[in-house]
């Protein structure tokens, strides 16, 4: 790692910001119904307007121009360039802090859109609970032809972790989850061999992962219920690479649809990858790592 001074970071930020909008990144595919179907299924959105009127959900706008695993070469990316400068300065960790999207109109099936991004602001160094870092803000605009159809302000914190930061740390060979005020009830439950699902005390809506506000009614009254610990495999991946601390690969990681109606990610244990099927019934088991951590996992029922 090359040591980079605060002055160097400020100069890099000025230089990158001065270049203005990046070259357009054109969507690989037109707005299309198969991808809309995948989105609607994943989000549980049953609004008929999209198929009926040939429209795309507005919140999909970022999906169309995501570069995928094979990122194009020779394309300017002010966001990646600024992050690389901060990596060189030792600010190697990152957490997203803001994402504000605006949609000017619905996209229609068959449209080909493109996105252009500019570096808006770099502020720091700032002392945070995670460690010292810089807040990096970009602004992206999506176009259909010459018409702007949506915008996004996106901000991240690039930071150098401090010793007191609540970041994931290994316990032996096992990566520990971050425990926050919103998730403490869940991990307190696993310690008691309980699978807890957050429930809004105002409207009764169940949700996972947990959060401070109910997405249905907006109330700040989180409670929980204890799940039966049963469900079925909604989707899964077989993880073969890269290595995972404390795990012998391959491992099966599944998205489990719980009997109560929410979905939860976890490892499927005691099974060969070719034995796993979508729709297979599973039951929770609790894996005690140490006195402070018990992880939920799944076995075929």
mmCIF file of C-alpha atoms in Angstrom:
data_model
loop_
_atom_site.group_PDB
_atom_site.id
_atom_site.type_symbol
_atom_site.label_atom_id
_atom_site.label_comp_id
_atom_site.label_asym_id
_atom_site.label_seq_id
_atom_site.Cartn_x
_atom_site.Cartn_y
_atom_site.Cartn_z
ATOM 1 C CA UNK A 1 0.000 0.000 0.000
ATOM 2 C CA UNK A 2 1.310 3.439 -0.930
ATOM 3 C CA UNK A 3 1.002 6.169 1.692
ATOM 4 C CA UNK A 4 -1.100 9.043 0.359
ATOM 5 C CA UNK A 5 -1.519 12.341 2.198
ATOM 6 C CA UNK A 6 -4.704 14.315 2.809
ATOM 7 C CA UNK A 7 -3.483 16.817 0.217
ATOM 8 C CA UNK A 8 -3.101 14.010 -2.331
ATOM 9 C CA UNK A 9 -6.675 12.836 -1.656
ATOM 10 C CA UNK A 10 -8.042 16.358 -2.028
ATOM 11 C CA UNK A 11 -6.134 16.808 -5.285
ATOM 12 C CA UNK A 12 -7.439 13.481 -6.629
ATOM 13 C CA UNK A 13 -10.990 14.501 -5.717
ATOM 14 C CA UNK A 14 -10.629 17.874 -7.500
ATOM 15 C CA UNK A 15 -9.137 16.243 -10.578
ATOM 16 C CA UNK A 16 -11.794 13.543 -10.852
ATOM 17 C CA UNK A 17 -14.664 15.958 -10.164
ATOM 18 C CA UNK A 18 -13.354 18.336 -12.833
ATOM 19 C CA UNK A 19 -13.801 15.696 -15.525
ATOM 20 C CA UNK A 20 -17.580 16.011 -15.085
ATOM 21 C CA UNK A 21 -19.870 13.291 -16.367
ATOM 22 C CA UNK A 22 -18.352 9.949 -17.245
ATOM 23 C CA UNK A 23 -18.732 8.454 -20.687
ATOM 24 C CA UNK A 24 -22.176 6.854 -20.982
ATOM 25 C CA UNK A 25 -22.494 3.230 -19.868
ATOM 26 C CA UNK A 26 -25.125 1.709 -22.113
ATOM 27 C CA UNK A 27 -27.384 -1.057 -20.842
ATOM 28 C CA UNK A 28 -26.456 -4.477 -22.192
ATOM 29 C CA UNK A 29 -30.101 -5.268 -22.939
ATOM 30 C CA UNK A 30 -33.247 -3.284 -23.633
ATOM 31 C CA UNK A 31 -35.861 -3.011 -20.912
ATOM 32 C CA UNK A 32 -37.412 -6.465 -21.113
ATOM 33 C CA UNK A 33 -40.188 -8.545 -19.604
ATOM 34 C CA UNK A 34 -38.102 -11.540 -18.385
ATOM 35 C CA UNK A 35 -35.980 -9.302 -16.143
ATOM 36 C CA UNK A 36 -39.111 -7.508 -14.952
ATOM 37 C CA UNK A 37 -40.592 -10.903 -14.026
ATOM 38 C CA UNK A 38 -37.471 -11.749 -11.969
ATOM 39 C CA UNK A 39 -37.678 -8.411 -10.176
ATOM 40 C CA UNK A 40 -41.372 -8.735 -9.397
ATOM 41 C CA UNK A 41 -40.882 -12.267 -8.068
ATOM 42 C CA UNK A 42 -37.951 -11.224 -5.883
ATOM 43 C CA UNK A 43 -39.804 -8.211 -4.480
ATOM 44 C CA UNK A 44 -43.151 -9.947 -4.120
ATOM 45 C CA UNK A 45 -44.750 -7.183 -6.208
ATOM 46 C CA UNK A 46 -48.084 -8.296 -7.685
ATOM 47 C CA UNK A 47 -49.108 -4.971 -9.252
ATOM 48 C CA UNK A 48 -50.533 -5.930 -12.702
ATOM 49 C CA UNK A 49 -49.722 -2.572 -14.326
ATOM 50 C CA UNK A 50 -46.229 -3.594 -15.419
ATOM 51 C CA UNK A 51 -47.244 -6.534 -17.587
ATOM 52 C CA UNK A 52 -50.534 -4.977 -18.632
ATOM 53 C CA UNK A 53 -49.051 -1.688 -19.844
ATOM 54 C CA UNK A 54 -45.536 -2.820 -20.804
ATOM 55 C CA UNK A 55 -43.854 -0.803 -18.042
ATOM 56 C CA UNK A 56 -40.840 -1.445 -15.820
ATOM 57 C CA UNK A 57 -40.876 -0.881 -12.039
ATOM 58 C CA UNK A 58 -39.153 2.494 -11.492
ATOM 59 C CA UNK A 59 -36.822 1.135 -8.802
ATOM 60 C CA UNK A 60 -35.298 -1.204 -11.414
ATOM 61 C CA UNK A 61 -33.593 1.724 -13.153
ATOM 62 C CA UNK A 62 -30.151 0.849 -11.772
ATOM 63 C CA UNK A 63 -30.536 -2.799 -12.787
ATOM 64 C CA UNK A 64 -30.488 -2.113 -16.521
ATOM 65 C CA UNK A 65 -27.048 -0.487 -16.548
ATOM 66 C CA UNK A 66 -25.228 -2.581 -13.949
ATOM 67 C CA UNK A 67 -22.037 -3.875 -15.596
ATOM 68 C CA UNK A 68 -22.137 -7.419 -14.189
ATOM 69 C CA UNK A 69 -19.108 -9.526 -13.322
ATOM 70 C CA UNK A 70 -17.363 -8.829 -16.628
ATOM 71 C CA UNK A 71 -16.828 -5.129 -16.226
ATOM 72 C CA UNK A 72 -15.956 -3.284 -19.449
ATOM 73 C CA UNK A 73 -12.363 -2.100 -19.795
ATOM 74 C CA UNK A 74 -11.299 1.353 -20.890
ATOM 75 C CA UNK A 75 -14.456 3.001 -19.524
ATOM 76 C CA UNK A 76 -14.064 5.972 -17.188
ATOM 77 C CA UNK A 77 -15.650 5.485 -13.776
ATOM 78 C CA UNK A 78 -15.156 8.433 -11.412
ATOM 79 C CA UNK A 79 -16.582 6.467 -8.476
ATOM 80 C CA UNK A 80 -14.140 3.573 -8.894
ATOM 81 C CA UNK A 81 -11.259 5.988 -9.499
ATOM 82 C CA UNK A 82 -11.934 7.867 -6.261
ATOM 83 C CA UNK A 83 -12.309 4.651 -4.278
ATOM 84 C CA UNK A 84 -8.973 3.431 -5.648
ATOM 85 C CA UNK A 85 -7.272 6.640 -4.471
ATOM 86 C CA UNK A 86 -8.690 6.128 -0.991
ATOM 87 C CA UNK A 87 -7.640 2.463 -1.001
ATOM 88 C CA UNK A 88 -4.073 3.617 -1.694
ATOM 89 C CA UNK A 89 -4.343 5.958 1.295
ATOM 90 C CA UNK A 90 -5.313 3.090 3.610
ATOM 91 C CA UNK A 91 -9.071 3.707 3.689
ATOM 92 C CA UNK A 92 -9.833 0.174 2.607
ATOM 93 C CA UNK A 93 -13.263 -0.445 4.164
ATOM 94 C CA UNK A 94 -16.555 0.801 2.800
ATOM 95 C CA UNK A 95 -20.170 1.190 3.861
ATOM 96 C CA UNK A 96 -23.035 2.780 1.938
ATOM 97 C CA UNK A 97 -24.745 5.657 3.776
ATOM 98 C CA UNK A 98 -27.209 7.236 1.316
ATOM 99 C CA UNK A 99 -29.026 6.303 -1.877
ATOM 100 C CA UNK A 100 -31.613 8.777 -3.116
ATOM 101 C CA UNK A 101 -33.303 8.002 -6.432
ATOM 102 C CA UNK A 102 -35.749 10.106 -8.448
ATOM 103 C CA UNK A 103 -37.755 8.814 -11.398
ATOM 104 C CA UNK A 104 -39.029 11.159 -14.102
ATOM 105 C CA UNK A 105 -41.273 8.623 -15.806
ATOM 106 C CA UNK A 106 -41.854 4.892 -16.269
ATOM 107 C CA UNK A 107 -39.527 3.041 -18.610
ATOM 108 C CA UNK A 108 -41.184 0.986 -21.322
ATOM 109 C CA UNK A 109 -40.232 -2.421 -22.631
ATOM 110 C CA UNK A 110 -37.839 -2.118 -25.571
ATOM 111 C CA UNK A 111 -36.144 1.108 -24.446
ATOM 112 C CA UNK A 112 -32.340 1.086 -24.276
ATOM 113 C CA UNK A 113 -31.031 3.367 -21.565
ATOM 114 C CA UNK A 114 -27.609 4.586 -20.512
ATOM 115 C CA UNK A 115 -26.163 6.121 -17.372
ATOM 116 C CA UNK A 116 -23.585 8.850 -16.806
ATOM 117 C CA UNK A 117 -21.941 9.436 -13.430
ATOM 118 C CA UNK A 118 -20.026 12.340 -11.921
ATOM 119 C CA UNK A 119 -18.111 12.718 -8.682
ATOM 120 C CA UNK A 120 -20.066 15.276 -6.681
ATOM 121 C CA UNK A 121 -18.237 15.597 -3.383
ATOM 122 C CA UNK A 122 -15.525 14.111 -1.173
ATOM 123 C CA UNK A 123 -15.614 15.201 2.473
ATOM 124 C CA UNK A 124 -13.083 14.264 5.116
ATOM 125 C CA UNK A 125 -11.232 13.053 6.930
ATOM 126 C CA UNK A 126 -14.079 12.563 9.421
ATOM 127 C CA UNK A 127 -14.058 10.673 12.694
ATOM 128 C CA UNK A 128 -16.911 8.146 12.823
ATOM 129 C CA UNK A 129 -17.865 5.192 15.018
ATOM 130 C CA UNK A 130 -16.424 2.924 12.337
ATOM 131 C CA UNK A 131 -13.140 4.795 12.082
ATOM 132 C CA UNK A 132 -11.632 7.756 10.254
ATOM 133 C CA UNK A 133 -12.802 8.109 6.692
ATOM 134 C CA UNK A 134 -14.087 10.116 3.756
ATOM 135 C CA UNK A 135 -17.660 10.502 2.540
ATOM 136 C CA UNK A 136 -17.749 10.088 -1.247
ATOM 137 C CA UNK A 137 -20.834 11.277 -3.129
ATOM 138 C CA UNK A 138 -21.674 10.627 -6.770
ATOM 139 C CA UNK A 139 -24.589 11.724 -8.933
ATOM 140 C CA UNK A 140 -25.862 9.489 -11.738
ATOM 141 C CA UNK A 141 -28.357 10.331 -14.466
ATOM 142 C CA UNK A 142 -30.089 7.807 -16.688
ATOM 143 C CA UNK A 143 -31.060 8.714 -20.241
ATOM 144 C CA UNK A 144 -33.323 7.258 -22.890
ATOM 145 C CA UNK A 145 -31.882 8.857 -25.980
ATOM 146 C CA UNK A 146 -31.397 12.487 -24.929
ATOM 147 C CA UNK A 147 -34.170 12.425 -22.324
ATOM 148 C CA UNK A 148 -33.202 12.208 -18.659
ATOM 149 C CA UNK A 149 -35.445 9.568 -17.083
ATOM 150 C CA UNK A 150 -34.013 9.224 -13.585
ATOM 151 C CA UNK A 151 -31.277 10.319 -11.173
ATOM 152 C CA UNK A 152 -29.489 8.931 -8.139
ATOM 153 C CA UNK A 153 -27.380 10.491 -5.413
ATOM 154 C CA UNK A 154 -25.185 7.779 -3.896
ATOM 155 C CA UNK A 155 -22.888 8.254 -0.893
ATOM 156 C CA UNK A 156 -20.463 5.891 0.793
ATOM 157 C CA UNK A 157 -18.037 6.134 3.678
ATOM 158 C CA UNK A 158 -14.532 4.880 2.849
ATOM 159 C CA UNK A 159 -12.871 4.359 6.194
ATOM 160 C CA UNK A 160 -9.884 2.959 8.048
ATOM 161 C CA UNK A 161 -11.370 0.688 10.757
ATOM 162 C CA UNK A 162 -10.659 1.670 14.330
ATOM 163 C CA UNK A 163 -10.099 -0.785 17.150
ATOM 164 C CA UNK A 164 -13.480 0.111 18.628
ATOM 165 C CA UNK A 165 -15.404 -0.128 15.361
ATOM 166 C CA UNK A 166 -18.400 -2.529 15.355
ATOM 167 C CA UNK A 167 -17.137 -4.359 12.283
ATOM 168 C CA UNK A 168 -17.178 -8.083 11.648
ATOM 169 C CA UNK A 169 -14.216 -9.781 13.308
ATOM 170 C CA UNK A 170 -13.104 -13.394 13.418
ATOM 171 C CA UNK A 171 -13.703 -15.604 16.434
ATOM 172 C CA UNK A 172 -11.147 -18.291 15.812
ATOM 173 C CA UNK A 173 -11.784 -19.127 12.186
ATOM 174 C CA UNK A 174 -15.407 -17.937 12.118
ATOM 175 C CA UNK A 175 -16.518 -14.533 10.861
ATOM 176 C CA UNK A 176 -18.777 -12.879 13.395
ATOM 177 C CA UNK A 177 -21.860 -10.904 12.370
ATOM 178 C CA UNK A 178 -22.251 -7.242 13.236
ATOM 179 C CA UNK A 179 -24.766 -6.857 16.072
ATOM 180 C CA UNK A 180 -26.718 -3.586 16.141
ATOM 181 C CA UNK A 181 -29.689 -2.263 18.116
ATOM 182 C CA UNK A 182 -31.943 -3.502 15.309
ATOM 183 C CA UNK A 183 -30.537 -7.052 15.230
ATOM 184 C CA UNK A 184 -29.651 -7.714 18.888
ATOM 185 C CA UNK A 185 -33.017 -9.368 19.581
ATOM 186 C CA UNK A 186 -32.325 -11.870 16.770
ATOM 187 C CA UNK A 187 -28.936 -12.947 18.136
ATOM 188 C CA UNK A 188 -30.265 -13.017 21.694
ATOM 189 C CA UNK A 189 -32.830 -15.463 20.334
ATOM 190 C CA UNK A 190 -30.350 -17.773 18.617
ATOM 191 C CA UNK A 191 -28.456 -18.017 21.918
ATOM 192 C CA UNK A 192 -31.668 -19.510 23.331
ATOM 193 C CA UNK A 193 -32.234 -21.710 20.254
ATOM 194 C CA UNK A 194 -35.068 -19.439 19.129
ATOM 195 C CA UNK A 195 -35.510 -18.183 15.576
ATOM 196 C CA UNK A 196 -37.003 -14.722 16.060
ATOM 197 C CA UNK A 197 -38.766 -12.704 13.350
ATOM 198 C CA UNK A 198 -39.304 -9.000 13.779
ATOM 199 C CA UNK A 199 -42.976 -8.001 13.983
ATOM 200 C CA UNK A 200 -44.414 -4.495 13.982
ATOM 201 C CA UNK A 201 -46.382 -3.891 17.181
ATOM 202 C CA UNK A 202 -48.569 -1.359 15.358
ATOM 203 C CA UNK A 203 -49.791 -3.340 12.340
ATOM 204 C CA UNK A 204 -48.491 -6.871 12.994
ATOM 205 C CA UNK A 205 -46.408 -7.052 9.788
ATOM 206 C CA UNK A 206 -43.542 -9.558 9.871
ATOM 207 C CA UNK A 207 -40.233 -8.617 8.263
ATOM 208 C CA UNK A 208 -36.686 -9.879 7.819
ATOM 209 C CA UNK A 209 -34.009 -8.627 7.837
ATOM 210 C CA UNK A 210 -34.996 -6.444 10.787
ATOM 211 C CA UNK A 211 -34.938 -2.666 10.786
ATOM 212 C CA UNK A 212 -36.028 0.303 12.892
ATOM 213 C CA UNK A 213 -39.176 1.262 10.921
ATOM 214 C CA UNK A 214 -42.017 -0.862 9.606
ATOM 215 C CA UNK A 215 -41.993 -0.766 5.769
ATOM 216 C CA UNK A 216 -45.777 -1.224 5.737
ATOM 217 C CA UNK A 217 -47.052 1.397 8.184
ATOM 218 C CA UNK A 218 -43.885 3.312 9.078
ATOM 219 C CA UNK A 219 -44.249 2.759 12.840
ATOM 220 C CA UNK A 220 -41.143 2.677 15.024
ATOM 221 C CA UNK A 221 -42.483 -0.070 17.299
ATOM 222 C CA UNK A 222 -40.498 -3.255 16.582
ATOM 223 C CA UNK A 223 -41.326 -6.466 18.413
ATOM 224 C CA UNK A 224 -40.811 -10.097 17.475
ATOM 225 C CA UNK A 225 -42.352 -13.542 17.301
ATOM 226 C CA UNK A 226 -40.612 -16.902 17.609
ATOM 227 C CA UNK A 227 -40.775 -18.782 14.320
ATOM 228 C CA UNK A 228 -41.555 -22.468 14.037
ATOM 229 C CA UNK A 229 -38.157 -23.009 12.450
ATOM 230 C CA UNK A 230 -39.557 -24.662 9.332
ATOM 231 C CA UNK A 231 -39.679 -23.617 5.709
ATOM 232 C CA UNK A 232 -38.591 -24.554 2.223
ATOM 233 C CA UNK A 233 -35.705 -23.650 -0.048
ATOM 234 C CA UNK A 234 -36.737 -20.701 -2.213
ATOM 235 C CA UNK A 235 -33.354 -20.393 -3.953
ATOM 236 C CA UNK A 236 -29.771 -21.447 -3.293
ATOM 237 C CA UNK A 237 -26.162 -21.242 -4.443
ATOM 238 C CA UNK A 238 -23.277 -23.661 -4.108
ATOM 239 C CA UNK A 239 -20.290 -21.640 -2.917
ATOM 240 C CA UNK A 240 -17.030 -23.105 -4.218
ATOM 241 C CA UNK A 241 -14.724 -20.061 -4.232
ATOM 242 C CA UNK A 242 -13.276 -17.915 -2.690
ATOM 243 C CA UNK A 243 -12.410 -19.607 0.616
ATOM 244 C CA UNK A 244 -14.598 -18.835 3.634
ATOM 245 C CA UNK A 245 -12.986 -18.706 7.098
ATOM 246 C CA UNK A 246 -14.019 -21.687 9.194
ATOM 247 C CA UNK A 247 -15.732 -23.499 6.319
ATOM 248 C CA UNK A 248 -14.709 -26.406 4.129
ATOM 249 C CA UNK A 249 -15.904 -25.775 0.590
ATOM 250 C CA UNK A 250 -18.198 -26.320 -1.171
ATOM 251 C CA UNK A 251 -21.042 -25.085 1.021
ATOM 252 C CA UNK A 252 -24.699 -24.589 0.172
ATOM 253 C CA UNK A 253 -26.195 -21.194 1.029
ATOM 254 C CA UNK A 254 -29.969 -21.031 0.703
ATOM 255 C CA UNK A 255 -32.683 -18.421 0.736
ATOM 256 C CA UNK A 256 -35.308 -20.107 2.880
ATOM 257 C CA UNK A 257 -39.000 -19.179 2.736
ATOM 258 C CA UNK A 258 -40.149 -19.596 6.324
ATOM 259 C CA UNK A 259 -43.554 -21.024 7.154
ATOM 260 C CA UNK A 260 -44.440 -17.587 8.547
ATOM 261 C CA UNK A 261 -43.969 -15.980 5.122
ATOM 262 C CA UNK A 262 -40.614 -14.150 5.334
ATOM 263 C CA UNK A 263 -37.325 -15.254 3.760
ATOM 264 C CA UNK A 264 -33.992 -15.805 5.488
ATOM 265 C CA UNK A 265 -30.505 -16.681 4.250
ATOM 266 C CA UNK A 266 -28.510 -19.463 5.853
ATOM 267 C CA UNK A 267 -26.193 -22.407 5.280
ATOM 268 C CA UNK A 268 -27.692 -25.827 4.549
ATOM 269 C CA UNK A 269 -25.647 -28.335 6.534
ATOM 270 C CA UNK A 270 -25.160 -32.070 6.310
ATOM 271 C CA UNK A 271 -25.994 -32.277 2.616
ATOM 272 C CA UNK A 272 -24.189 -32.724 -0.681
ATOM 273 C CA UNK A 273 -24.747 -29.919 -3.208
ATOM 274 C CA UNK A 274 -26.493 -32.209 -5.694
ATOM 275 C CA UNK A 275 -29.028 -33.246 -3.014
ATOM 276 C CA UNK A 276 -30.447 -29.720 -2.674
ATOM 277 C CA UNK A 277 -33.591 -28.763 -4.593
ATOM 278 C CA UNK A 278 -35.739 -25.649 -4.741
ATOM 279 C CA UNK A 279 -38.880 -26.369 -2.763
ATOM 280 C CA UNK A 280 -37.185 -28.887 -0.466
ATOM 281 C CA UNK A 281 -38.477 -28.650 3.141
ATOM 282 C CA UNK A 282 -35.923 -27.621 5.759
ATOM 283 C CA UNK A 283 -35.751 -27.226 9.512
ATOM 284 C CA UNK A 284 -33.562 -24.852 11.492
ATOM 285 C CA UNK A 285 -30.683 -25.984 13.650
ATOM 286 C CA UNK A 286 -28.518 -23.835 15.903
ATOM 287 C CA UNK A 287 -24.729 -23.995 15.700
ATOM 288 C CA UNK A 288 -22.988 -22.765 18.846
ATOM 289 C CA UNK A 289 -19.686 -21.102 17.941
ATOM 290 C CA UNK A 290 -18.818 -19.974 21.484
ATOM 291 C CA UNK A 291 -20.505 -18.481 24.532
ATOM 292 C CA UNK A 292 -21.261 -15.258 22.647
ATOM 293 C CA UNK A 293 -22.411 -16.503 19.252
ATOM 294 C CA UNK A 294 -24.891 -19.097 18.024
ATOM 295 C CA UNK A 295 -25.614 -19.210 14.299
ATOM 296 C CA UNK A 296 -28.839 -20.419 12.700
ATOM 297 C CA UNK A 297 -28.428 -22.971 9.910
ATOM 298 C CA UNK A 298 -30.696 -25.384 8.035
ATOM 299 C CA UNK A 299 -31.020 -29.089 7.392
ATOM 300 C CA UNK A 300 -33.255 -30.912 4.967
ATOM 301 C CA UNK A 301 -36.364 -31.929 6.887
#
